[in-house]
C-alpha cells in the first residue's frame, strides 16, 4: 500500500535568529550612532528655530512677523507628516538603506538652503522641505534599527535613540546662545551660520551611514537571500573577532518572496488583523504628541508672560528640560526589556500624566517661579520622554516587516499632524487669555489623554520584550506558504494571522 509523500517543507532561513543572538559590539555602536543622529538633528532644528524666532523678526534679518514665524513652524510639521507618508512607503518598497541616505540628503540640502533665505517665502519653502526629510527619517530609521538590533536589547536601544532628540535640543539652544552673541557673529549673521552648521553635521553623518548595511530581514523578504547572507556573515566575522565564537543561531524562519503590500492590504492588516494593536498605537502616538507639543511649543510663552523671563534668556531654561528628557529613556529604557513593555508603558504614561496635573495645580496656585517651573517640567518629562519614545518603539515592532516603515509613517503622521497643529494652537489661545486657570485646564487635558493611553496599553499592549520581530508579527510573506509555520528546532508552531 503506497503512501502519499508529505508536502515539502518551505525554504527557511536562520538570519533573523543569527542577528538576534549577536553580543553587543562595536558594530552595533556604529549603527546606533549613524542612524540615531536623526533625532539629534530634529531636536537641533526645532529648538534652534524656536530660539531664533525673535531674531528673525528683526528688520536687519528677515523681518518676519510673529504669524510668519508660526506659519513656518506649521509648514515644518506639515513637511514632516508628508515626508513620513511618502518616504515610509518608499522605504518598504526600495529598502531601508536607500531611504535613510536619501532622506538625510533632503534634510541637509534644505537646511543649508535655509541659511541663504532672502525673505519669508524662500524661508518657508526651505522649512517645509527640511520637515520632509526629517519625517522620512523617522520611518526609515526606526524600521532599520529594529531589524538590526538584537531582540534582548531592542527596547532600551530604541528608547535611547528616540530620547536623543533632546541632545539636539540642548545643542540647538547652545548654538543659538553662542552664535547670536555680538562677540561671536551676532544676530544678523549668527542665525544663518546656525542653519549652515546643521547642514554640515548632516553631510558628515551621510558619510558615516554609507557603511551601515541594508537590513538583511528586508533583503530576505525581497528575494535577495545571497546578499543578506553576505551581510550577516560579514557582521558575524567582525563580532567574532572581538568577542570569540558565537552561540548557535537556533530558530529558522520560512522564506517567501513577495511584492510590497498594496494600500488595501495594509488597511486590512491594520484595521482587521491587528485592530487592537492599531488602537493602542494610535492612542499612544496621539496622546504623547499632544502632551509634548502643548508644553514644548509654548514653553517660551509661559516663561516670558507669567514669570517675566527675558526673551534672550529663554534658551537657558531648555537645558534642565532637555536633561530630564535625555535621562528618562536612558535610565528607564533597560526596564522596558526586563520588566516588560506593557507595565513600563503604563507606568511612564500614567506617571507623566499625574506629574503634569500636579505641576498644573502648582502653576495655578502660584507656588512656582521660573526656576522651579523648569525643574518641575524636567521631572515630568523624565517620565514623559520615556513614554513618548515607547510609543515609537511600539509602532515599529508590532506590525509585519513588509509594512513596518509605512506603519511607523502612518501613526507618526496622525500623531504629529493632530498634536503638532492642535496642541500649540490650543495652548497659545489659552495663554493669550492671561488666565493661569485656563492654561491649567489645558494641562489637565494633556494629563487625561496620556493617563488614558497608559491604562489602555496596560490592558491591550503586546508583550514584545526580548522577542524576535517575526514572533511578534509574522511577515506577510509567511501567509503565502501553503502551511505557514515557524520552525523551532524539531517543533513547528503554526502562526496566528491576527491578534
Coordinates of C-alpha atoms in Angstrom, one line a residue:
X1 CA 0.0 0.0 0.0
X2 CA 1.6 3.2 -1.1
X3 CA 1.5 6.4 1.0
X4 CA 1.5 9.9 -0.4
X5 CA 4.7 11.7 0.2
X6 CA 4.5 14.6 2.7
X7 CA 4.5 18.0 1.2
X8 CA 8.0 19.5 1.1
X9 CA 8.9 22.0 3.9
X10 CA 9.1 25.6 2.7
X11 CA 12.6 27.1 2.4
X12 CA 13.7 28.7 5.6
X13 CA 16.5 31.0 6.9
X14 CA 18.2 31.5 10.2
X15 CA 19.2 35.1 9.5
X16 CA 16.8 36.7 12.0
X17 CA 18.0 34.4 14.7
X18 CA 21.6 35.0 13.8
X19 CA 21.1 38.7 14.2
X20 CA 19.3 38.4 17.5
X21 CA 21.9 36.2 19.1
X22 CA 24.8 38.5 18.5
X23 CA 26.5 40.0 21.6
X24 CA 26.6 43.8 21.8
X25 CA 29.6 45.1 19.8
X26 CA 31.4 48.0 18.2
X27 CA 29.4 47.2 15.1
X28 CA 26.1 47.9 16.9
X29 CA 27.5 51.1 18.3
X30 CA 28.3 52.3 14.8
X31 CA 24.8 51.5 13.7
X32 CA 23.2 53.3 16.6
X33 CA 25.4 56.5 16.2
X34 CA 25.0 56.6 12.4
X35 CA 21.2 56.1 12.4
X36 CA 20.3 57.6 15.7
X37 CA 21.6 61.0 14.8
X38 CA 18.3 61.7 13.0
X39 CA 16.6 62.6 16.3
X40 CA 19.5 64.9 17.3
X41 CA 19.0 66.8 14.0
X42 CA 15.3 67.1 14.6
X43 CA 15.9 68.4 18.1
X44 CA 18.5 70.8 16.8
X45 CA 16.1 72.1 14.1
X46 CA 13.1 72.6 16.3
X47 CA 15.0 74.3 19.2
X48 CA 17.2 76.5 17.1
X49 CA 14.2 77.9 15.1
X50 CA 12.4 78.4 18.4
X51 CA 15.4 80.2 19.8
X52 CA 15.8 82.3 16.7
X53 CA 12.2 83.3 16.3
X54 CA 12.7 86.7 17.9
X55 CA 15.8 87.4 15.9
X56 CA 14.1 86.6 12.5
X57 CA 11.5 89.3 13.3
X58 CA 14.3 92.0 13.3
X59 CA 14.4 94.4 10.4
X60 CA 18.1 93.6 9.8
X61 CA 17.4 89.8 9.4
X62 CA 14.3 88.5 7.6
X63 CA 11.8 91.0 9.2
X64 CA 9.2 88.2 9.7
X65 CA 6.0 88.8 11.6
X66 CA 5.1 86.6 14.6
X67 CA 2.4 85.0 12.4
X68 CA 5.0 84.1 9.7
X69 CA 7.3 82.6 12.3
X70 CA 4.4 80.4 13.5
X71 CA 3.4 79.5 9.9
X72 CA 7.0 78.4 9.1
X73 CA 6.8 76.1 12.2
X74 CA 3.5 74.7 10.9
X75 CA 5.0 74.1 7.4
X76 CA 7.9 72.2 9.0
X77 CA 5.4 69.9 10.8
X78 CA 3.3 69.6 7.6
X79 CA 6.5 68.6 5.7
X80 CA 7.4 66.0 8.4
X81 CA 3.9 64.5 8.1
X82 CA 4.0 64.3 4.3
X83 CA 7.6 63.1 4.3
X84 CA 6.8 60.3 6.7
X85 CA 4.0 59.1 4.5
X86 CA 5.8 59.4 1.1
X87 CA 9.2 58.1 2.2
X88 CA 7.7 55.5 4.5
X89 CA 6.0 53.8 1.6
X90 CA 9.3 54.0 -0.4
X91 CA 11.2 52.5 2.5
X92 CA 9.2 49.3 2.4
X93 CA 9.4 49.1 -1.4
X94 CA 13.0 50.2 -2.1
X95 CA 14.9 49.3 1.1
X96 CA 15.9 50.9 4.4
X97 CA 19.4 52.0 3.3
X98 CA 18.4 53.9 0.2
X99 CA 15.9 55.9 2.1
X100 CA 17.9 56.6 5.2
X101 CA 20.5 58.1 2.9
X102 CA 18.1 59.9 0.6
X103 CA 16.1 61.5 3.5
X104 CA 19.2 62.8 5.2
X105 CA 20.4 64.3 1.9
X106 CA 17.0 66.1 1.6
X107 CA 17.3 67.4 5.1
X108 CA 20.9 68.6 4.6
X109 CA 20.1 70.4 1.3
X110 CA 17.0 72.1 2.7
X111 CA 18.7 73.2 5.9
X112 CA 21.7 74.6 4.0
X113 CA 19.4 76.5 1.7
X114 CA 17.7 78.0 4.7
X115 CA 20.9 79.8 5.6
X116 CA 20.6 81.8 2.4
X117 CA 17.0 82.8 2.7
X118 CA 16.3 86.3 1.4
X119 CA 12.8 86.5 2.7
X120 CA 9.8 84.7 4.2
X121 CA 8.7 82.8 1.0
X122 CA 12.1 81.1 0.5
X123 CA 12.5 80.5 4.2
X124 CA 9.0 78.9 4.4
X125 CA 9.7 76.6 1.5
X126 CA 13.0 75.5 3.0
X127 CA 11.3 74.8 6.3
X128 CA 8.8 72.6 4.5
X129 CA 11.5 70.6 2.7
X130 CA 13.5 70.3 5.9
X131 CA 10.5 68.7 7.6
X132 CA 10.0 66.5 4.6
X133 CA 13.5 65.0 5.2
X134 CA 13.0 64.6 8.9
X135 CA 9.7 62.9 8.5
X136 CA 11.1 60.4 6.1
X137 CA 14.0 59.8 8.6
X138 CA 11.5 58.6 11.3
X139 CA 10.1 55.8 9.1
X140 CA 13.4 54.7 7.5
X141 CA 15.5 54.8 10.8
X142 CA 13.0 53.2 13.2
X143 CA 12.5 50.2 10.9
X144 CA 16.2 49.8 10.2
X145 CA 17.2 49.9 13.8
X146 CA 14.6 47.4 15.0
X147 CA 15.7 45.0 12.3
X148 CA 19.4 45.2 13.1
X149 CA 19.5 45.4 16.9
X150 CA 19.3 42.1 19.0
X151 CA 15.8 41.4 20.4
X152 CA 17.0 41.3 24.0
X153 CA 18.1 45.0 24.0
X154 CA 15.8 46.4 21.3
X155 CA 13.7 48.3 23.8
X156 CA 16.5 50.2 25.6
X157 CA 18.3 51.0 22.4
X158 CA 15.2 52.3 20.6
X159 CA 14.2 54.4 23.6
X160 CA 17.7 55.9 24.0
X161 CA 17.8 56.8 20.3
X162 CA 14.4 58.4 20.3
X163 CA 15.4 60.3 23.5
X164 CA 18.4 61.7 21.8
X165 CA 16.1 64.4 20.3
X166 CA 16.9 66.3 23.4
X167 CA 20.6 66.2 22.9
X168 CA 19.8 68.1 19.7
X169 CA 17.5 70.4 21.6
X170 CA 20.3 71.3 24.0
X171 CA 22.8 71.7 21.1
X172 CA 20.3 73.9 19.3
X173 CA 19.8 76.1 22.4
X174 CA 23.6 76.3 22.9
X175 CA 24.3 77.2 19.3
X176 CA 21.7 79.9 19.4
X177 CA 23.2 81.4 22.5
X178 CA 26.7 81.4 21.1
X179 CA 26.1 82.4 17.5
X180 CA 23.8 85.2 18.4
X181 CA 26.3 86.7 20.8
X182 CA 27.6 90.0 19.4
X183 CA 31.1 88.9 20.4
X184 CA 30.8 85.9 18.1
X185 CA 28.7 86.5 15.0
X186 CA 25.7 88.5 16.3
X187 CA 22.0 88.2 15.2
X188 CA 22.5 89.3 11.6
X189 CA 24.8 86.5 10.6
X190 CA 24.5 84.1 13.5
X191 CA 21.1 82.7 12.5
X192 CA 22.5 81.9 9.0
X193 CA 25.5 80.2 10.5
X194 CA 23.3 78.0 12.7
X195 CA 21.5 76.5 9.8
X196 CA 24.7 76.0 7.8
X197 CA 26.3 74.2 10.7
X198 CA 23.3 71.9 11.0
X199 CA 23.6 71.0 7.3
X200 CA 27.4 70.3 7.7
X201 CA 26.6 67.9 10.5
X202 CA 24.1 66.1 8.3
X203 CA 26.6 65.7 5.5
X204 CA 29.1 64.2 7.9
X205 CA 26.5 61.7 9.0
X206 CA 25.8 60.8 5.4
X207 CA 29.4 59.7 5.1
X208 CA 29.1 57.5 8.2
X209 CA 25.8 56.0 7.1
X210 CA 27.2 54.7 3.8
X211 CA 28.8 51.9 5.8
X212 CA 25.6 50.8 7.5
X213 CA 24.2 47.7 5.6
X214 CA 20.8 47.2 4.2
X215 CA 18.5 45.3 6.6
X216 CA 19.1 41.5 6.0
X217 CA 15.5 40.9 7.0
X218 CA 14.2 43.3 4.3
X219 CA 16.6 41.6 1.7
X220 CA 15.2 38.1 2.6
X221 CA 11.6 39.3 2.1
X222 CA 12.5 40.7 -1.3
X223 CA 14.2 37.6 -2.6
X224 CA 17.8 38.8 -2.2
X225 CA 18.9 35.9 0.0
X226 CA 22.6 35.8 -1.1
X227 CA 23.1 39.5 -0.4
X228 CA 21.6 39.0 3.1
X229 CA 23.8 36.0 3.8
X230 CA 26.9 38.0 2.8
X231 CA 26.0 40.9 5.1
X232 CA 25.3 38.8 8.1
X233 CA 28.4 36.7 7.6
X234 CA 30.5 39.9 7.5
X235 CA 28.8 41.2 10.7
X236 CA 29.4 37.8 12.4
X237 CA 33.1 37.8 11.4
X238 CA 33.6 41.3 12.9
X239 CA 31.8 40.4 16.1
X240 CA 33.6 37.1 16.5
X241 CA 37.0 38.7 16.1
X242 CA 36.2 40.8 19.1
X243 CA 34.1 38.5 21.2
X244 CA 35.0 35.0 20.3
X245 CA 32.8 32.1 19.0
X246 CA 29.1 32.8 18.7
X247 CA 26.4 30.6 20.2
X248 CA 24.2 28.6 17.9
X249 CA 21.5 30.5 16.0
X250 CA 18.6 28.4 16.9
X251 CA 15.2 29.2 15.2
X252 CA 14.6 29.1 11.5
X253 CA 12.0 31.2 9.7
X254 CA 10.2 30.3 6.4
X255 CA 11.2 32.3 3.4
X256 CA 8.8 33.5 0.7
X257 CA 9.3 36.4 -1.7
X258 CA 6.5 38.8 -2.3
X259 CA 6.0 42.3 -3.5
X260 CA 5.2 45.1 -1.2
X261 CA 1.6 45.0 0.1
X262 CA -1.0 47.3 -1.6
X263 CA -2.6 50.0 0.5
X264 CA -5.7 47.8 0.6
X265 CA -3.7 45.0 2.2
X266 CA -2.1 47.5 4.6
X267 CA -5.6 48.7 5.6
X268 CA -6.8 45.2 6.1
X269 CA -3.9 44.3 8.4
X270 CA -4.2 47.5 10.5
X271 CA -8.0 47.6 10.7
X272 CA -8.8 43.9 10.8
X273 CA -6.0 41.5 11.7
X274 CA -4.2 43.9 14.1
X275 CA -7.0 46.3 15.0
X276 CA -6.3 46.2 18.8
X277 CA -2.6 46.9 18.2
X278 CA -3.6 49.7 15.9
X279 CA -5.9 51.2 18.5
X280 CA -3.2 51.1 21.2
X281 CA -0.6 52.6 18.9
X282 CA -2.9 55.4 17.8
X283 CA -3.7 56.2 21.4
X284 CA -0.1 56.3 22.4
X285 CA 1.0 58.4 19.5
X286 CA -1.8 60.9 19.7
X287 CA -1.6 61.5 23.4
X288 CA 2.2 61.9 23.6
X289 CA 2.2 64.2 20.6
X290 CA -0.5 66.5 22.2
X291 CA 1.3 66.3 25.6
X292 CA 4.7 67.2 24.1
X293 CA 3.7 69.8 21.6
X294 CA 1.4 71.5 24.2
X295 CA 4.3 72.1 26.5
X296 CA 7.3 72.5 24.3
X297 CA 5.9 74.9 21.7
X298 CA 4.5 77.2 24.4
X299 CA 7.5 76.8 26.8
X300 CA 8.9 80.3 26.0
X301 CA 5.5 81.9 26.2
X302 CA 4.8 80.7 29.7
X303 CA 8.3 81.7 30.9
X304 CA 8.1 85.2 29.4
X305 CA 4.4 86.1 30.1
X306 CA 3.9 84.5 33.5
X307 CA 7.4 84.7 35.0
X308 CA 8.9 87.7 33.3
X309 CA 11.9 85.8 31.8
X310 CA 13.7 88.0 29.2
X311 CA 13.4 86.5 25.7
X312 CA 17.2 86.4 25.3
X313 CA 17.4 84.1 28.4
X314 CA 14.7 81.6 27.5
X315 CA 17.2 79.2 25.8
X316 CA 18.9 78.8 29.2
X317 CA 15.8 77.1 30.5
X318 CA 15.9 74.5 27.8
X319 CA 18.9 72.8 29.4
X320 CA 17.3 71.4 32.5
X321 CA 14.2 70.5 30.4
X322 CA 16.5 68.7 27.9
X323 CA 18.4 66.9 30.7
X324 CA 15.2 65.3 32.1
X325 CA 14.2 64.2 28.6
X326 CA 17.5 62.6 27.8
X327 CA 17.9 60.8 31.2
X328 CA 14.4 59.3 31.2
X329 CA 14.9 57.0 28.2
X330 CA 18.5 56.2 29.2
X331 CA 17.7 55.2 32.8
X332 CA 14.3 53.7 32.3
X333 CA 15.0 52.0 28.9
X334 CA 16.5 48.8 30.3
X335 CA 13.3 48.2 32.3
X336 CA 11.3 48.0 29.1
X337 CA 13.3 44.9 28.3
X338 CA 13.4 43.5 31.9
X339 CA 10.1 44.4 33.4
X340 CA 8.2 44.4 30.1
X341 CA 6.6 46.7 27.6
X342 CA 3.0 46.8 29.0
X343 CA 3.9 47.6 32.6
X344 CA 6.6 50.2 31.7
X345 CA 4.4 51.9 29.1
X346 CA 1.6 52.2 31.6
X347 CA 3.9 53.4 34.4
X348 CA 5.6 56.1 32.3
X349 CA 2.3 57.4 30.7
X350 CA 0.3 57.4 33.9
X351 CA 3.2 58.8 35.9
X352 CA 3.8 61.6 33.4
X353 CA 0.0 62.5 33.4
X354 CA -0.1 62.6 37.2
X355 CA 3.1 64.7 37.2
X356 CA 1.7 67.2 34.7
X357 CA -1.6 67.5 36.6
X358 CA 0.3 68.3 39.9
X359 CA 2.5 70.8 38.1
X360 CA -0.5 72.5 36.6
X361 CA -2.1 72.8 40.0
X362 CA 1.1 74.3 41.5
X363 CA 1.2 76.7 38.5
X364 CA -2.4 77.8 39.0
X365 CA -1.8 78.3 42.8
X366 CA 1.2 80.5 42.1
X367 CA 3.6 78.2 44.0
X368 CA 6.2 78.1 41.3
X369 CA 8.8 80.6 39.9
X370 CA 10.6 80.4 36.6
X371 CA 13.3 78.1 38.1
X372 CA 11.0 75.7 39.9
X373 CA 8.6 75.6 36.9
X374 CA 11.5 74.5 34.7
X375 CA 12.6 71.9 37.3
X376 CA 9.0 70.6 37.6
X377 CA 8.7 70.2 33.9
X378 CA 12.1 68.5 33.8
X379 CA 10.9 65.9 36.4
X380 CA 7.6 65.4 34.5
X381 CA 9.4 64.8 31.2
X382 CA 11.8 62.4 32.7
X383 CA 8.8 60.0 32.6
X384 CA 7.2 61.6 29.5
X385 CA 10.3 61.2 27.3
X386 CA 10.5 57.5 28.0
X387 CA 6.7 57.3 27.4
X388 CA 6.9 59.1 24.1
X389 CA 9.9 57.0 23.0
X390 CA 8.0 53.8 23.8
X391 CA 5.2 54.9 21.5
X392 CA 7.6 54.9 18.6
X393 CA 9.1 51.6 19.8
X394 CA 5.6 50.0 19.9
X395 CA 4.6 51.1 16.4
X396 CA 7.9 49.9 15.0
X397 CA 7.8 46.4 16.4
X398 CA 4.2 45.2 16.4
X399 CA 3.5 45.2 12.6
X400 CA 4.8 42.9 9.8
X401 CA 8.1 43.5 8.1
X402 CA 6.7 44.3 4.7
X403 CA 4.7 47.3 6.0
X404 CA 6.8 48.3 9.1
X405 CA 8.1 51.6 7.7
X406 CA 4.7 52.6 6.4
X407 CA 3.0 51.7 9.7
X408 CA 5.5 53.9 11.5
X409 CA 4.8 56.7 9.0
X410 CA 1.0 56.4 9.3
X411 CA 0.9 56.6 13.1
X412 CA 3.6 59.3 13.2
X413 CA 1.7 61.3 10.6
X414 CA -1.6 61.1 12.5
X415 CA 0.0 61.8 15.9
X416 CA 2.2 64.6 14.7
X417 CA -0.5 66.1 12.5
X418 CA -3.0 66.2 15.3
X419 CA -0.7 67.1 18.2
X420 CA 1.5 69.3 16.1
X421 CA -1.3 71.5 14.9
X422 CA -4.0 71.3 17.7
X423 CA -1.9 71.5 20.9
X424 CA 0.2 74.6 20.1
X425 CA -2.9 76.4 18.8
X426 CA -5.0 75.5 21.8
X427 CA -2.3 76.4 24.4
X428 CA -1.4 79.6 22.5
X429 CA -5.1 80.6 22.8
X430 CA -5.2 79.7 26.5
X431 CA -2.1 81.6 27.3
X432 CA -3.5 84.7 25.4
X433 CA -6.3 84.8 28.0
X434 CA -3.7 85.6 30.6
X435 CA -5.5 83.3 33.0
X436 CA -3.5 80.7 34.9
X437 CA -6.7 78.7 35.3
X438 CA -7.3 78.5 31.6
X439 CA -3.7 77.2 31.0
X440 CA -4.2 74.7 33.8
X441 CA -7.3 73.3 32.0
X442 CA -5.0 72.7 29.0
X443 CA -2.5 70.8 31.2
X444 CA -5.5 68.8 32.6
X445 CA -6.5 67.8 29.0
X446 CA -2.9 66.6 28.3
X447 CA -2.8 64.7 31.6
X448 CA -6.1 62.9 31.0
X449 CA -5.0 61.8 27.5
X450 CA -1.7 60.2 28.5
X451 CA -3.2 58.5 31.6
X452 CA -6.0 57.1 29.4
X453 CA -3.4 55.9 26.8
X454 CA -1.3 54.3 29.6
X455 CA -4.2 52.4 31.0
X456 CA -5.2 51.2 27.5
X457 CA -1.6 49.9 27.0
X458 CA -1.6 48.1 30.3
X459 CA -4.7 46.2 29.2
X460 CA -4.1 45.6 25.5
X461 CA -0.4 46.3 24.5
X462 CA 1.8 43.4 23.3
X463 CA 4.4 41.7 25.4
X464 CA 7.2 42.3 22.9
X465 CA 10.2 42.3 25.2
X466 CA 13.1 40.1 24.2
X467 CA 11.0 38.5 21.4
X468 CA 12.1 38.3 17.8
X469 CA 10.2 40.6 15.4
X470 CA 9.0 37.6 13.5
X471 CA 7.4 36.2 16.7
X472 CA 5.6 39.5 17.5
X473 CA 4.2 40.0 14.0
X474 CA 4.9 37.2 11.4
X475 CA 5.8 38.7 8.0
X476 CA 3.0 38.8 5.5
X477 CA 5.0 36.5 3.2
X478 CA 4.5 33.7 5.7
X479 CA 0.9 33.7 4.8
X480 CA 1.9 33.0 1.2
X481 CA 3.1 29.5 2.2
X482 CA 0.7 26.6 1.9
X483 CA 1.3 25.8 5.6
X484 CA 2.6 28.9 7.3
X485 CA 4.7 28.0 10.4
X486 CA 7.8 28.9 12.3
X487 CA 10.4 26.2 12.7
X488 CA 12.0 26.0 16.2
X489 CA 14.4 23.0 16.2
X490 CA 12.1 20.0 15.8
X491 CA 9.0 21.8 16.9
X492 CA 6.7 23.5 14.4
X493 CA 4.3 26.2 15.6
X494 CA 1.5 27.5 13.4
X495 CA 1.4 31.3 13.3
X496 CA -1.7 33.3 14.1
X497 CA -2.8 35.7 11.4
X498 CA -4.4 38.2 13.8
X499 CA -4.1 39.4 17.4

